[in-house]
């Protein structure tokens, strides 16, 4: 499966931004999809995940209450709606795909930069 992430950019604190991740190459039935982020010198961290079949979501850390992950089955696309952005949200955001039988995320998009100015 190939993942194409887009939607990053430079915004001001308090703004909103929507990231998209389009998957191609196969259907995502029984897979999990997730958004992660990474800043230089730190490990990649989970932001939010969603099950493809049922749309069950999990949010991590500061994403709770501010970010919303969703998926459009018809478009094979996962979204991350980010609101009330803070400078500490600045990172490269990656989408990932986890096959249903796998214990970890195995496929990654190329990353999209989100920069939040104060």
Short mmCIF file of N, CA, C and O in Angstrom, two decimals:
data_model
loop_
_atom_site.label_atom_id
_atom_site.label_comp_id
_atom_site.label_asym_id
_atom_site.label_seq_id
_atom_site.Cartn_x
_atom_site.Cartn_y
_atom_site.Cartn_z
N UNK A 1 0.84 -1.18 0.00
CA UNK A 1 0.00 0.00 0.00
C UNK A 1 0.88 1.24 0.00
O UNK A 1 1.93 1.26 0.62
N UNK A 2 0.48 2.26 -0.74
CA UNK A 2 1.20 3.53 -0.77
C UNK A 2 0.34 4.59 -0.09
O UNK A 2 -0.86 4.62 -0.27
N UNK A 3 1.00 5.42 0.69
CA UNK A 3 0.31 6.48 1.43
C UNK A 3 0.83 7.83 0.98
O UNK A 3 2.05 8.04 0.95
N UNK A 4 -0.06 8.73 0.68
CA UNK A 4 0.30 10.07 0.24
C UNK A 4 -0.32 11.08 1.19
O UNK A 4 -1.53 11.28 1.19
N UNK A 5 0.52 11.70 2.00
CA UNK A 5 0.03 12.68 2.97
C UNK A 5 0.13 14.09 2.39
O UNK A 5 1.03 14.40 1.62
N UNK A 6 -0.81 14.92 2.80
CA UNK A 6 -0.81 16.31 2.33
C UNK A 6 -1.57 17.18 3.33
O UNK A 6 -2.22 16.67 4.24
N UNK A 7 -1.47 18.49 3.14
CA UNK A 7 -2.25 19.41 3.95
C UNK A 7 -1.48 20.21 4.97
O UNK A 7 -2.04 21.08 5.63
N UNK A 8 -0.21 19.92 5.13
CA UNK A 8 0.58 20.66 6.10
C UNK A 8 0.81 22.10 5.64
O UNK A 8 0.49 22.47 4.52
N UNK A 9 1.35 22.89 6.54
CA UNK A 9 1.64 24.27 6.20
C UNK A 9 2.01 25.09 7.41
O UNK A 9 2.22 24.55 8.51
N UNK A 10 2.11 26.38 7.18
CA UNK A 10 2.45 27.33 8.24
C UNK A 10 1.18 28.05 8.68
O UNK A 10 0.51 28.67 7.84
N UNK A 11 0.86 27.95 9.95
CA UNK A 11 -0.33 28.60 10.49
C UNK A 11 0.03 29.32 11.79
O UNK A 11 1.12 29.13 12.32
N UNK A 12 -0.90 30.10 12.27
CA UNK A 12 -0.70 30.80 13.52
C UNK A 12 -1.37 30.02 14.66
O UNK A 12 -2.30 29.24 14.44
N UNK A 13 -0.90 30.28 15.86
CA UNK A 13 -1.49 29.64 17.03
C UNK A 13 -2.99 29.94 17.07
O UNK A 13 -3.41 31.08 16.84
N UNK A 14 -3.76 28.91 17.36
CA UNK A 14 -5.21 29.04 17.40
C UNK A 14 -5.91 28.68 16.11
O UNK A 14 -7.14 28.49 16.09
N UNK A 15 -5.15 28.58 15.03
CA UNK A 15 -5.73 28.22 13.73
C UNK A 15 -6.04 26.74 13.66
O UNK A 15 -5.67 25.95 14.55
N UNK A 16 -6.69 26.37 12.57
CA UNK A 16 -7.02 24.97 12.30
C UNK A 16 -6.36 24.53 11.00
O UNK A 16 -6.04 25.37 10.15
N UNK A 17 -6.20 23.23 10.87
CA UNK A 17 -5.57 22.67 9.68
C UNK A 17 -6.09 21.25 9.51
O UNK A 17 -6.32 20.55 10.50
N UNK A 18 -6.27 20.83 8.27
CA UNK A 18 -6.70 19.46 8.00
C UNK A 18 -5.66 18.74 7.16
O UNK A 18 -5.33 19.18 6.06
N UNK A 19 -5.20 17.64 7.68
CA UNK A 19 -4.27 16.79 6.95
C UNK A 19 -5.04 15.66 6.28
O UNK A 19 -6.05 15.17 6.82
N UNK A 20 -4.55 15.24 5.13
CA UNK A 20 -5.16 14.13 4.40
C UNK A 20 -4.11 13.07 4.11
O UNK A 20 -2.93 13.39 3.92
N UNK A 21 -4.55 11.84 4.07
CA UNK A 21 -3.66 10.73 3.74
C UNK A 21 -4.43 9.77 2.84
O UNK A 21 -5.35 9.09 3.29
N UNK A 22 -4.05 9.77 1.58
CA UNK A 22 -4.72 8.90 0.61
C UNK A 22 -3.94 7.61 0.46
O UNK A 22 -2.73 7.64 0.22
N UNK A 23 -4.64 6.51 0.57
CA UNK A 23 -4.02 5.19 0.43
C UNK A 23 -4.34 4.62 -0.94
O UNK A 23 -5.46 4.76 -1.43
N UNK A 24 -3.38 3.97 -1.53
CA UNK A 24 -3.59 3.32 -2.82
C UNK A 24 -2.89 1.97 -2.82
O UNK A 24 -1.98 1.73 -2.03
N UNK A 25 -3.35 1.11 -3.68
CA UNK A 25 -2.69 -0.18 -3.83
C UNK A 25 -3.47 -1.35 -3.28
O UNK A 25 -3.20 -2.49 -3.64
N UNK A 26 -4.41 -1.06 -2.38
CA UNK A 26 -5.23 -2.13 -1.85
C UNK A 26 -6.33 -1.52 -1.00
O UNK A 26 -6.29 -0.35 -0.62
N UNK A 27 -7.31 -2.32 -0.70
CA UNK A 27 -8.34 -1.88 0.23
C UNK A 27 -7.82 -2.01 1.65
O UNK A 27 -6.87 -2.76 1.91
N UNK A 28 -8.44 -1.30 2.57
CA UNK A 28 -7.93 -1.23 3.93
C UNK A 28 -8.82 -1.97 4.93
O UNK A 28 -8.72 -1.73 6.14
N UNK A 29 -9.62 -2.86 4.41
CA UNK A 29 -10.49 -3.63 5.30
C UNK A 29 -9.66 -4.34 6.36
O UNK A 29 -8.65 -4.99 6.04
N UNK A 30 -10.09 -4.20 7.60
CA UNK A 30 -9.42 -4.82 8.76
C UNK A 30 -8.09 -4.16 9.14
O UNK A 30 -7.39 -4.66 10.01
N UNK A 31 -7.75 -3.08 8.51
CA UNK A 31 -6.52 -2.36 8.86
C UNK A 31 -6.80 -1.25 9.86
O UNK A 31 -7.93 -0.81 10.03
N UNK A 32 -5.76 -0.80 10.51
CA UNK A 32 -5.80 0.39 11.34
C UNK A 32 -4.98 1.48 10.65
O UNK A 32 -3.95 1.20 10.04
N UNK A 33 -5.44 2.70 10.78
CA UNK A 33 -4.72 3.84 10.22
C UNK A 33 -4.42 4.81 11.35
O UNK A 33 -5.19 4.93 12.30
N UNK A 34 -3.31 5.50 11.22
CA UNK A 34 -2.94 6.41 12.29
C UNK A 34 -2.18 7.61 11.81
O UNK A 34 -1.59 7.60 10.73
N UNK A 35 -2.20 8.63 12.61
CA UNK A 35 -1.37 9.82 12.40
C UNK A 35 -0.34 9.88 13.53
O UNK A 35 -0.67 9.66 14.71
N UNK A 36 0.87 10.19 13.14
CA UNK A 36 1.99 10.29 14.06
C UNK A 36 2.70 11.60 13.77
O UNK A 36 2.50 12.21 12.72
N UNK A 37 3.54 12.03 14.69
CA UNK A 37 4.33 13.23 14.43
C UNK A 37 5.71 13.09 15.05
O UNK A 37 5.91 12.32 16.00
N UNK A 38 6.63 13.84 14.48
CA UNK A 38 8.01 13.76 14.95
C UNK A 38 8.66 15.12 14.83
O UNK A 38 8.50 15.82 13.83
N UNK A 39 9.41 15.47 15.87
CA UNK A 39 10.23 16.68 15.84
C UNK A 39 11.68 16.24 15.90
O UNK A 39 12.00 15.16 16.41
N UNK A 40 12.57 17.06 15.38
CA UNK A 40 13.99 16.68 15.37
C UNK A 40 14.51 16.32 16.76
O UNK A 40 14.24 17.03 17.73
N UNK A 41 15.21 15.22 16.84
CA UNK A 41 15.80 14.81 18.10
C UNK A 41 14.89 14.01 19.00
O UNK A 41 15.32 13.58 20.08
N UNK A 42 13.67 13.81 18.57
CA UNK A 42 12.73 13.05 19.38
C UNK A 42 12.16 11.89 18.58
O UNK A 42 12.19 11.90 17.35
N UNK A 43 11.63 10.92 19.28
CA UNK A 43 11.02 9.78 18.61
C UNK A 43 9.66 10.15 18.06
O UNK A 43 9.00 11.08 18.53
N UNK A 44 9.26 9.41 17.05
CA UNK A 44 7.94 9.58 16.48
C UNK A 44 6.89 9.21 17.53
O UNK A 44 7.04 8.20 18.22
N UNK A 45 5.86 10.01 17.66
CA UNK A 45 4.83 9.75 18.65
C UNK A 45 3.46 9.64 17.99
O UNK A 45 3.19 10.27 16.97
N UNK A 46 2.63 8.83 18.61
CA UNK A 46 1.28 8.66 18.11
C UNK A 46 0.43 9.88 18.41
O UNK A 46 0.55 10.47 19.49
N UNK A 47 -0.41 10.22 17.46
CA UNK A 47 -1.33 11.34 17.63
C UNK A 47 -2.76 10.82 17.74
O UNK A 47 -3.49 11.15 18.68
N UNK A 48 -3.14 9.99 16.77
CA UNK A 48 -4.50 9.45 16.76
C UNK A 48 -4.54 8.25 15.83
O UNK A 48 -3.79 8.20 14.85
N UNK A 49 -5.41 7.31 16.15
CA UNK A 49 -5.58 6.13 15.30
C UNK A 49 -7.05 5.87 15.08
O UNK A 49 -7.90 6.32 15.86
N UNK A 50 -7.34 5.12 14.02
CA UNK A 50 -8.72 4.80 13.68
C UNK A 50 -8.77 3.43 13.04
O UNK A 50 -7.88 3.07 12.25
N UNK A 51 -9.77 2.65 13.39
CA UNK A 51 -9.95 1.37 12.73
C UNK A 51 -10.75 1.59 11.45
O UNK A 51 -11.73 2.35 11.43
N UNK A 52 -10.28 0.96 10.37
CA UNK A 52 -10.92 1.21 9.09
C UNK A 52 -12.36 0.71 9.06
O UNK A 52 -13.25 1.34 8.51
N UNK A 53 -12.57 -0.47 9.63
CA UNK A 53 -13.90 -1.09 9.52
C UNK A 53 -14.96 -0.29 10.27
O UNK A 53 -16.02 0.02 9.72
N UNK A 54 -14.69 0.03 11.54
CA UNK A 54 -15.72 0.59 12.40
C UNK A 54 -15.51 2.06 12.72
O UNK A 54 -16.39 2.69 13.30
N UNK A 55 -14.37 2.58 12.39
CA UNK A 55 -14.13 3.99 12.69
C UNK A 55 -13.87 4.26 14.14
O UNK A 55 -14.04 5.40 14.60
N UNK A 56 -13.45 3.27 14.89
CA UNK A 56 -13.13 3.46 16.30
C UNK A 56 -11.84 4.26 16.43
O UNK A 56 -10.85 3.93 15.80
N UNK A 57 -11.87 5.28 17.26
CA UNK A 57 -10.74 6.20 17.35
C UNK A 57 -10.09 6.17 18.72
O UNK A 57 -10.73 5.90 19.74
N UNK A 58 -8.80 6.48 18.71
CA UNK A 58 -8.03 6.67 19.94
C UNK A 58 -7.17 7.90 19.76
O UNK A 58 -6.56 8.08 18.70
N UNK A 59 -7.12 8.72 20.77
CA UNK A 59 -6.32 9.94 20.74
C UNK A 59 -5.26 9.89 21.83
O UNK A 59 -5.49 9.35 22.91
N UNK A 60 -4.13 10.50 21.55
CA UNK A 60 -3.01 10.46 22.47
C UNK A 60 -2.57 11.86 22.87
O UNK A 60 -2.57 12.77 22.04
N UNK A 61 -2.21 12.00 24.12
CA UNK A 61 -1.61 13.23 24.61
C UNK A 61 -2.46 14.45 24.36
O UNK A 61 -3.67 14.48 24.57
N UNK A 62 -1.80 15.48 23.86
CA UNK A 62 -2.46 16.77 23.68
C UNK A 62 -3.44 16.80 22.52
O UNK A 62 -4.12 17.80 22.31
N UNK A 63 -3.51 15.72 21.75
CA UNK A 63 -4.48 15.66 20.66
C UNK A 63 -5.90 15.52 21.18
O UNK A 63 -6.86 15.87 20.48
N UNK A 64 -6.04 15.01 22.36
CA UNK A 64 -7.37 14.81 22.93
C UNK A 64 -8.11 16.14 23.06
O UNK A 64 -7.61 17.09 23.62
N UNK A 65 -9.31 16.16 22.49
CA UNK A 65 -10.13 17.35 22.59
C UNK A 65 -9.86 18.41 21.53
O UNK A 65 -10.65 19.35 21.38
N UNK A 66 -8.75 18.28 20.80
CA UNK A 66 -8.44 19.29 19.79
C UNK A 66 -8.37 18.71 18.38
O UNK A 66 -8.63 19.42 17.41
N UNK A 67 -7.99 17.46 18.26
CA UNK A 67 -7.83 16.84 16.95
C UNK A 67 -8.93 15.81 16.72
O UNK A 67 -9.42 15.19 17.68
N UNK A 68 -9.28 15.62 15.47
CA UNK A 68 -10.27 14.61 15.10
C UNK A 68 -9.75 13.81 13.92
O UNK A 68 -9.41 14.39 12.88
N UNK A 69 -9.68 12.51 14.09
CA UNK A 69 -9.29 11.62 12.99
C UNK A 69 -10.55 11.01 12.40
O UNK A 69 -11.50 10.67 13.13
N UNK A 70 -10.57 10.91 11.09
CA UNK A 70 -11.73 10.33 10.41
C UNK A 70 -11.26 9.64 9.15
O UNK A 70 -10.11 9.81 8.73
N UNK A 71 -12.15 8.84 8.56
CA UNK A 71 -11.79 8.21 7.30
C UNK A 71 -12.97 8.23 6.35
O UNK A 71 -14.12 8.22 6.77
N UNK A 72 -12.64 8.29 5.07
CA UNK A 72 -13.62 8.25 4.00
C UNK A 72 -13.34 6.98 3.20
O UNK A 72 -12.37 6.92 2.45
N UNK A 73 -14.18 5.98 3.39
CA UNK A 73 -13.94 4.71 2.73
C UNK A 73 -13.98 4.82 1.21
O UNK A 73 -13.20 4.17 0.52
N UNK A 74 -14.88 5.63 0.72
CA UNK A 74 -15.03 5.78 -0.73
C UNK A 74 -13.77 6.37 -1.36
O UNK A 74 -13.43 6.06 -2.50
N UNK A 75 -13.10 7.23 -0.62
CA UNK A 75 -11.89 7.88 -1.13
C UNK A 75 -10.62 7.21 -0.64
O UNK A 75 -9.52 7.66 -0.98
N UNK A 76 -10.76 6.19 0.19
CA UNK A 76 -9.58 5.51 0.75
C UNK A 76 -8.64 6.50 1.43
O UNK A 76 -7.41 6.42 1.27
N UNK A 77 -9.22 7.42 2.14
CA UNK A 77 -8.46 8.54 2.70
C UNK A 77 -8.76 8.69 4.19
O UNK A 77 -9.90 8.54 4.62
N UNK A 78 -7.71 9.00 4.92
CA UNK A 78 -7.81 9.31 6.35
C UNK A 78 -7.48 10.79 6.54
O UNK A 78 -6.59 11.32 5.88
N UNK A 79 -8.20 11.41 7.44
CA UNK A 79 -8.02 12.83 7.70
C UNK A 79 -7.63 13.06 9.17
O UNK A 79 -7.95 12.27 10.04
N UNK A 80 -6.95 14.16 9.38
CA UNK A 80 -6.70 14.62 10.75
C UNK A 80 -7.05 16.10 10.78
O UNK A 80 -6.36 16.93 10.20
N UNK A 81 -8.16 16.39 11.44
CA UNK A 81 -8.60 17.76 11.61
C UNK A 81 -7.99 18.27 12.91
O UNK A 81 -8.24 17.72 13.99
N UNK A 82 -7.20 19.32 12.80
CA UNK A 82 -6.51 19.87 13.97
C UNK A 82 -7.04 21.27 14.24
O UNK A 82 -7.04 22.11 13.33
N UNK A 83 -7.48 21.51 15.45
CA UNK A 83 -7.97 22.82 15.84
C UNK A 83 -7.18 23.36 17.03
O UNK A 83 -6.44 22.61 17.68
N UNK A 84 -7.35 24.63 17.28
CA UNK A 84 -6.65 25.29 18.40
C UNK A 84 -5.17 24.93 18.41
O UNK A 84 -4.61 24.55 19.44
N UNK A 85 -4.56 25.05 17.28
CA UNK A 85 -3.15 24.64 17.16
C UNK A 85 -2.24 25.49 18.03
O UNK A 85 -2.47 26.69 18.22
N UNK A 86 -1.21 24.84 18.55
CA UNK A 86 -0.24 25.48 19.43
C UNK A 86 1.15 25.35 18.82
O UNK A 86 1.40 24.42 18.04
N UNK A 87 2.06 26.21 19.19
CA UNK A 87 3.44 26.09 18.67
C UNK A 87 4.05 24.70 18.94
O UNK A 87 4.82 24.20 18.12
N UNK A 88 3.67 24.08 20.04
CA UNK A 88 4.22 22.77 20.35
C UNK A 88 3.65 21.65 19.47
O UNK A 88 4.12 20.51 19.53
N UNK A 89 2.68 21.98 18.62
CA UNK A 89 2.19 21.02 17.63
C UNK A 89 3.07 20.99 16.39
O UNK A 89 2.87 20.16 15.51
N UNK A 90 4.02 21.89 16.32
CA UNK A 90 4.93 21.93 15.19
C UNK A 90 5.71 20.63 15.09
O UNK A 90 6.35 20.19 16.06
N UNK A 91 5.63 19.99 13.93
CA UNK A 91 6.27 18.69 13.72
C UNK A 91 6.05 18.27 12.28
O UNK A 91 5.28 18.89 11.54
N UNK A 92 6.73 17.20 11.90
CA UNK A 92 6.40 16.51 10.65
C UNK A 92 5.35 15.46 11.00
O UNK A 92 5.59 14.65 11.90
N UNK A 93 4.25 15.49 10.31
CA UNK A 93 3.17 14.55 10.57
C UNK A 93 3.19 13.44 9.52
O UNK A 93 3.28 13.71 8.32
N UNK A 94 3.09 12.23 10.01
CA UNK A 94 3.11 11.05 9.14
C UNK A 94 1.81 10.27 9.31
O UNK A 94 1.30 10.14 10.43
N UNK A 95 1.33 9.73 8.22
CA UNK A 95 0.25 8.76 8.35
C UNK A 95 0.86 7.37 8.22
O UNK A 95 1.84 7.17 7.51
N UNK A 96 0.25 6.45 8.93
CA UNK A 96 0.73 5.08 8.93
C UNK A 96 -0.42 4.11 8.76
O UNK A 96 -1.57 4.42 9.06
N UNK A 97 -0.08 2.93 8.29
CA UNK A 97 -1.07 1.88 8.07
C UNK A 97 -0.59 0.58 8.72
O UNK A 97 0.57 0.19 8.57
N UNK A 98 -1.50 -0.03 9.42
CA UNK A 98 -1.19 -1.27 10.14
C UNK A 98 -2.13 -2.37 9.63
O UNK A 98 -3.34 -2.31 9.88
N UNK A 99 -1.59 -3.37 8.96
CA UNK A 99 -2.44 -4.48 8.53
C UNK A 99 -3.07 -5.14 9.75
O UNK A 99 -2.49 -5.16 10.83
N UNK A 100 -4.26 -5.72 9.56
CA UNK A 100 -4.98 -6.30 10.68
C UNK A 100 -4.20 -7.38 11.40
O UNK A 100 -4.37 -7.58 12.60
N UNK A 101 -3.35 -8.09 10.68
CA UNK A 101 -2.60 -9.20 11.27
C UNK A 101 -1.27 -8.77 11.86
O UNK A 101 -0.56 -9.58 12.46
N UNK A 102 -0.91 -7.51 11.68
CA UNK A 102 0.41 -7.04 12.12
C UNK A 102 0.35 -6.48 13.54
O UNK A 102 -0.70 -6.04 14.01
N UNK A 103 1.51 -6.47 14.18
CA UNK A 103 1.59 -5.95 15.54
C UNK A 103 2.08 -4.51 15.57
O UNK A 103 2.14 -3.89 16.62
N UNK A 104 2.45 -4.00 14.41
CA UNK A 104 2.91 -2.61 14.37
C UNK A 104 2.57 -2.01 13.01
O UNK A 104 2.19 -2.70 12.08
N UNK A 105 2.72 -0.71 12.94
CA UNK A 105 2.49 -0.01 11.68
C UNK A 105 3.63 -0.34 10.72
O UNK A 105 4.81 -0.26 11.09
N UNK A 106 3.25 -0.69 9.50
CA UNK A 106 4.24 -1.18 8.55
C UNK A 106 4.44 -0.28 7.35
O UNK A 106 5.45 -0.40 6.66
N UNK A 107 3.48 0.59 7.09
CA UNK A 107 3.55 1.43 5.91
C UNK A 107 3.41 2.89 6.34
O UNK A 107 2.60 3.22 7.22
N UNK A 108 4.20 3.75 5.67
CA UNK A 108 4.24 5.14 6.08
C UNK A 108 4.16 6.06 4.88
O UNK A 108 4.72 5.76 3.82
N UNK A 109 3.47 7.19 5.08
CA UNK A 109 3.51 8.24 4.09
C UNK A 109 4.80 9.02 4.20
O UNK A 109 5.62 8.79 5.10
N UNK A 110 4.97 9.99 3.34
CA UNK A 110 6.23 10.71 3.25
C UNK A 110 6.36 11.82 4.29
O UNK A 110 7.44 12.36 4.44
N UNK A 111 5.30 12.12 5.01
CA UNK A 111 5.35 13.18 6.01
C UNK A 111 4.97 14.53 5.44
O UNK A 111 5.28 14.84 4.29
N UNK A 112 4.30 15.31 6.25
CA UNK A 112 3.94 16.67 5.86
C UNK A 112 4.22 17.60 7.03
O UNK A 112 3.87 17.30 8.17
N UNK A 113 4.89 18.70 6.74
CA UNK A 113 5.34 19.61 7.79
C UNK A 113 4.20 20.51 8.25
O UNK A 113 3.53 21.15 7.44
N UNK A 114 4.02 20.57 9.55
CA UNK A 114 3.08 21.52 10.16
C UNK A 114 3.90 22.44 11.06
O UNK A 114 4.61 21.98 11.95
N UNK A 115 3.79 23.72 10.81
CA UNK A 115 4.49 24.72 11.61
C UNK A 115 3.48 25.70 12.17
O UNK A 115 2.72 26.30 11.40
N UNK A 116 3.48 25.85 13.49
CA UNK A 116 2.55 26.75 14.15
C UNK A 116 3.34 27.88 14.79
O UNK A 116 4.17 27.65 15.67
N UNK A 117 3.10 29.08 14.34
CA UNK A 117 3.81 30.24 14.88
C UNK A 117 3.01 30.85 16.03
O UNK A 117 1.79 30.81 16.04
N UNK A 118 3.74 31.43 16.97
CA UNK A 118 3.08 32.01 18.14
C UNK A 118 2.70 33.46 17.90
O UNK A 118 3.07 34.06 16.93
#
